[in-house]
Short mmCIF file of C-alpha atoms and ligand atoms in Angstrom, two decimals:
data_model
loop_
_atom_site.label_atom_id
_atom_site.label_comp_id
_atom_site.label_asym_id
_atom_site.label_seq_id
_atom_site.Cartn_x
_atom_site.Cartn_y
_atom_site.Cartn_z
CA UNK A 1 -40.39 -8.14 15.03
CA UNK A 2 -36.79 -8.47 13.87
CA UNK A 3 -35.90 -10.15 10.60
CA UNK A 4 -33.87 -12.83 12.32
CA UNK A 5 -36.54 -14.06 14.69
CA UNK A 6 -36.99 -17.35 12.89
CA UNK A 7 -33.36 -17.95 11.93
CA UNK A 8 -31.65 -20.93 13.41
CA UNK A 9 -28.45 -19.08 14.24
CA UNK A 10 -26.71 -22.12 15.70
CA UNK A 11 -26.58 -23.77 12.29
CA UNK A 12 -25.03 -20.85 10.49
CA UNK A 13 -21.36 -20.50 9.78
CA UNK A 14 -19.75 -17.07 9.85
CA UNK A 15 -20.33 -14.86 6.86
CA UNK A 16 -17.95 -12.11 5.78
CA UNK A 17 -19.90 -9.18 4.35
CA UNK A 18 -17.68 -6.78 2.38
CA UNK A 19 -19.30 -3.54 1.29
CA UNK A 20 -17.89 -0.88 -0.99
CA UNK A 21 -18.23 2.79 -0.45
CA UNK A 22 -20.15 4.33 0.72
CA UNK A 23 -20.29 7.91 -0.36
CA UNK A 24 -23.77 8.78 0.87
CA UNK A 25 -23.90 5.98 3.45
CA UNK A 26 -26.67 3.94 1.84
CA UNK A 27 -24.59 0.84 1.07
CA UNK A 28 -23.38 0.75 4.65
CA UNK A 29 -26.95 1.15 5.89
CA UNK A 30 -28.12 -1.76 3.73
CA UNK A 31 -25.09 -3.87 4.80
CA UNK A 32 -26.08 -3.32 8.44
CA UNK A 33 -29.67 -4.33 7.72
CA UNK A 34 -28.53 -7.52 5.99
CA UNK A 35 -26.27 -8.28 8.95
CA UNK A 36 -29.20 -7.77 11.31
CA UNK A 37 -31.48 -9.96 9.20
CA UNK A 38 -28.97 -12.81 9.19
CA UNK A 39 -28.24 -12.42 12.89
CA UNK A 40 -25.54 -10.00 14.02
CA UNK A 41 -23.38 -12.76 15.47
CA UNK A 42 -23.33 -14.61 12.14
CA UNK A 43 -21.98 -11.78 10.00
CA UNK A 44 -18.74 -9.77 10.16
CA UNK A 45 -18.97 -6.42 8.36
CA UNK A 46 -15.92 -5.18 6.43
CA UNK A 47 -15.37 -1.95 4.58
CA UNK A 48 -13.70 -2.98 1.32
CA UNK A 49 -11.48 0.12 1.45
CA UNK A 50 -9.84 -1.27 4.59
CA UNK A 51 -9.77 -4.92 3.52
CA UNK A 52 -7.19 -7.12 1.90
CA UNK A 53 -7.24 -10.37 -0.03
CA UNK A 54 -6.48 -12.31 3.17
CA UNK A 55 -9.58 -10.91 4.86
CA UNK A 56 -11.70 -12.47 2.13
CA UNK A 57 -9.74 -15.73 2.16
CA UNK A 58 -10.71 -16.29 5.81
CA UNK A 59 -14.38 -16.87 4.95
CA UNK A 60 -16.15 -19.69 3.16
CA UNK A 61 -19.36 -17.64 3.14
CA UNK A 62 -19.21 -14.23 1.55
CA UNK A 63 -21.51 -11.35 0.72
CA UNK A 64 -20.27 -8.50 -1.47
CA UNK A 65 -22.12 -5.21 -1.87
CA UNK A 66 -21.50 -2.06 -3.86
CA UNK A 67 -23.29 1.00 -5.07
CA UNK A 68 -23.12 1.99 -8.73
CA UNK A 69 -21.15 5.12 -9.58
CA UNK A 70 -20.03 7.21 -12.50
CA UNK A 71 -22.42 5.55 -14.97
CA UNK A 72 -21.82 1.87 -14.87
CA UNK A 73 -18.98 1.63 -12.40
CA UNK A 74 -18.57 0.08 -9.00
CA UNK A 75 -17.89 2.39 -6.10
CA UNK A 76 -14.28 3.60 -6.36
CA UNK A 77 -13.30 1.61 -3.28
CA UNK A 78 -14.11 -1.56 -5.17
CA UNK A 79 -12.24 -0.30 -8.24
CA UNK A 80 -9.11 -0.11 -6.13
CA UNK A 81 -9.54 -3.63 -4.87
CA UNK A 82 -10.88 -5.70 -7.70
CA UNK A 83 -7.52 -6.79 -9.15
CA UNK A 84 -6.54 -8.28 -5.79
CA UNK A 85 -9.98 -9.77 -5.42
CA UNK A 86 -9.73 -11.91 -8.55
CA UNK A 87 -6.60 -13.58 -7.15
CA UNK A 88 -8.66 -15.18 -4.35
CA UNK A 89 -9.46 -18.87 -4.78
CA UNK A 90 -13.26 -18.83 -4.79
CA UNK A 91 -13.70 -22.48 -5.75
CA UNK A 92 -14.96 -23.59 -2.30
CA UNK A 93 -16.72 -20.39 -1.37
CA UNK A 94 -20.38 -19.42 -1.41
CA UNK A 95 -20.94 -15.88 -2.62
CA UNK A 96 -24.01 -13.64 -2.53
CA UNK A 97 -24.12 -10.15 -4.03
CA UNK A 98 -26.18 -7.07 -3.35
CA UNK A 99 -26.14 -3.71 -5.02
CA UNK A 100 -27.53 -0.23 -4.82
CA UNK A 101 -28.42 1.99 -7.69
CA UNK A 102 -30.86 4.60 -8.87
CA UNK A 103 -33.08 3.19 -11.62
CA UNK A 104 -34.75 6.52 -12.39
CA UNK A 105 -31.67 8.66 -12.97
CA UNK A 106 -29.44 5.88 -14.33
CA UNK A 107 -31.87 3.65 -16.25
CA UNK A 108 -29.19 2.70 -18.77
CA UNK A 109 -26.77 1.46 -16.12
CA UNK A 110 -28.92 0.46 -13.17
CA UNK A 111 -26.94 -1.55 -10.60
CA UNK A 112 -23.96 -1.86 -12.92
CA UNK A 113 -21.44 -2.01 -10.08
CA UNK A 114 -22.92 -5.32 -9.03
CA UNK A 115 -22.76 -6.56 -12.61
CA UNK A 116 -19.06 -5.77 -12.69
CA UNK A 117 -18.31 -7.64 -9.47
CA UNK A 118 -20.19 -10.66 -10.84
CA UNK A 119 -18.26 -10.44 -14.11
CA UNK A 120 -14.94 -10.40 -12.31
CA UNK A 121 -15.77 -13.31 -10.00
CA UNK A 122 -13.72 -16.32 -11.08
CA UNK A 123 -16.32 -18.90 -9.91
CA UNK A 124 -19.76 -17.72 -10.95
CA UNK A 125 -21.39 -21.10 -10.29
CA UNK A 126 -20.93 -20.46 -6.56
CA UNK A 127 -23.09 -17.34 -6.60
CA UNK A 128 -26.40 -17.62 -4.74
CA UNK A 129 -29.25 -15.16 -4.28
CA UNK A 130 -30.28 -14.20 -7.81
CA UNK A 131 -33.20 -11.80 -7.62
CA UNK A 132 -36.27 -11.13 -9.83
CA UNK A 133 -36.31 -8.01 -12.00
CA UNK A 134 -40.07 -7.50 -11.53
CA UNK A 135 -40.90 -4.26 -9.75
CA UNK A 136 -37.96 -2.33 -11.22
CA UNK A 137 -38.07 0.02 -14.23
CA UNK A 138 -34.85 0.51 -16.18
CA UNK A 139 -33.54 0.19 -19.70
CA UNK A 140 -30.31 -1.74 -19.21
CA UNK A 141 -28.38 -3.32 -16.36
CA UNK A 142 -25.18 -5.32 -16.59
CA UNK A 143 -26.34 -6.93 -13.33
CA UNK A 144 -29.14 -8.69 -15.20
CA UNK A 145 -28.37 -12.20 -16.37
CA UNK A 146 -30.87 -14.66 -17.86
CA UNK A 147 -33.76 -12.44 -16.78
CA UNK A 148 -32.67 -12.05 -13.16
CA UNK A 149 -30.40 -9.74 -11.21
CA UNK A 150 -27.21 -11.49 -10.10
CA UNK A 151 -27.94 -10.35 -6.54
CA UNK A 152 -30.28 -8.33 -4.39
CA UNK A 153 -31.17 -5.05 -6.09
CA UNK A 154 -31.80 -2.07 -3.82
CA UNK A 155 -32.82 1.43 -4.81
CA UNK A 156 -32.60 3.75 -1.84
CA UNK A 157 -33.10 6.77 -4.12
CA UNK A 158 -36.47 5.96 -5.64
CA UNK A 159 -37.82 2.87 -3.79
CA UNK A 160 -36.57 3.19 -0.20
CA UNK A 161 -39.91 1.93 1.13
CA UNK A 162 -39.25 -1.47 -0.49
CA UNK A 163 -35.79 -1.99 0.99
CA UNK A 164 -36.71 -3.72 4.25
CA UNK A 165 -39.06 -6.23 2.59
CA UNK A 166 -36.57 -6.97 -0.15
CA UNK A 167 -33.82 -7.65 2.39
CA UNK A 168 -36.12 -9.86 4.42
CA UNK A 169 -37.13 -11.96 1.40
CA UNK A 170 -33.59 -12.21 0.07
CA UNK A 171 -32.19 -13.33 3.41
CA UNK A 172 -34.87 -16.03 3.59
CA UNK A 173 -33.75 -17.17 0.14
CA UNK A 174 -30.01 -17.33 0.88
CA UNK A 175 -29.62 -18.16 4.58
CA UNK A 176 -29.78 -21.96 4.21
CA UNK A 177 -27.41 -22.00 1.26
CA UNK A 178 -24.34 -20.94 3.22
CA UNK A 179 -22.16 -23.76 4.47
C1 FMN B 201 -22.29 10.50 -9.75
C2 FMN B 201 -23.23 9.35 -9.53
C3 FMN B 201 -23.26 8.33 -10.45
C4 FMN B 201 -24.12 7.24 -10.26
N1 FMN B 201 -24.18 6.24 -11.22
C5 FMN B 201 -25.09 5.26 -11.09
C6 FMN B 201 -25.22 4.27 -12.11
O1 FMN B 201 -24.52 4.25 -13.12
N2 FMN B 201 -26.17 3.30 -11.94
C7 FMN B 201 -26.99 3.27 -10.84
O2 FMN B 201 -27.81 2.36 -10.73
N3 FMN B 201 -26.89 4.22 -9.86
C8 FMN B 201 -25.96 5.19 -9.96
N4 FMN B 201 -25.87 6.15 -8.97
C9 FMN B 201 -26.74 6.06 -7.77
C10 FMN B 201 -26.02 5.46 -6.55
O3 FMN B 201 -25.52 4.16 -6.83
C11 FMN B 201 -27.03 5.38 -5.41
O4 FMN B 201 -27.42 6.69 -5.04
C12 FMN B 201 -26.55 4.63 -4.18
O5 FMN B 201 -27.63 4.43 -3.29
C13 FMN B 201 -25.41 5.36 -3.45
O6 FMN B 201 -24.94 4.54 -2.41
P1 FMN B 201 -23.92 5.06 -1.29
O7 FMN B 201 -24.66 6.09 -0.48
O8 FMN B 201 -23.61 3.87 -0.48
O9 FMN B 201 -22.73 5.61 -1.97
C14 FMN B 201 -24.99 7.22 -9.13
C15 FMN B 201 -24.95 8.27 -8.20
C16 FMN B 201 -24.09 9.34 -8.40
C17 FMN B 201 -24.11 10.47 -7.40
#
């Protein structure tokens, strides 16, 4: 059974999913799974390395994803883009975030790339899809705010078996909030 079996695709507006990286391919893999879960026809996938500010401006509904790199950083492709990104007018947009990290080897900076994207977003009140921290073991994450992650937290290094369920639940949580 596919994730999108019970989605009412007709009612969904296009979503632009911009992913950063991906050096080992995991962020891309997760981006594809999210696209599938939301219905392929509802989501355009964009590699952030090949995207510009105008690509983001086209969408009201946005999903941004990055892996965490170099202890607390976003993937370098996001680093190269983030200054342009903050010039976008996000006031009428709906934004959801997802991130990848390795909580076992980077417990002091788990999912920090996602925390940085959230920090740099000019309109944080438009962010949907906060995610519980239960089921993760780490010491510190800049992606944690008020006891929740600012977006879907994936760990393909140490909890790959949980990824599909997490995506499914998260998509259920966010799909009706896009406009
Ligand atoms: C050099 C290096 C630094 C990393 N730094 C972090 C980090 O600070 N926090 C974290 O949660 N994960 C960190 N990771 C783990 C990656 O984010 C994780 O493996 C991710 O799934 C990679 O995604 P990708 O294949 O799309 O590049 C690091 C991995 C490497 C190799």
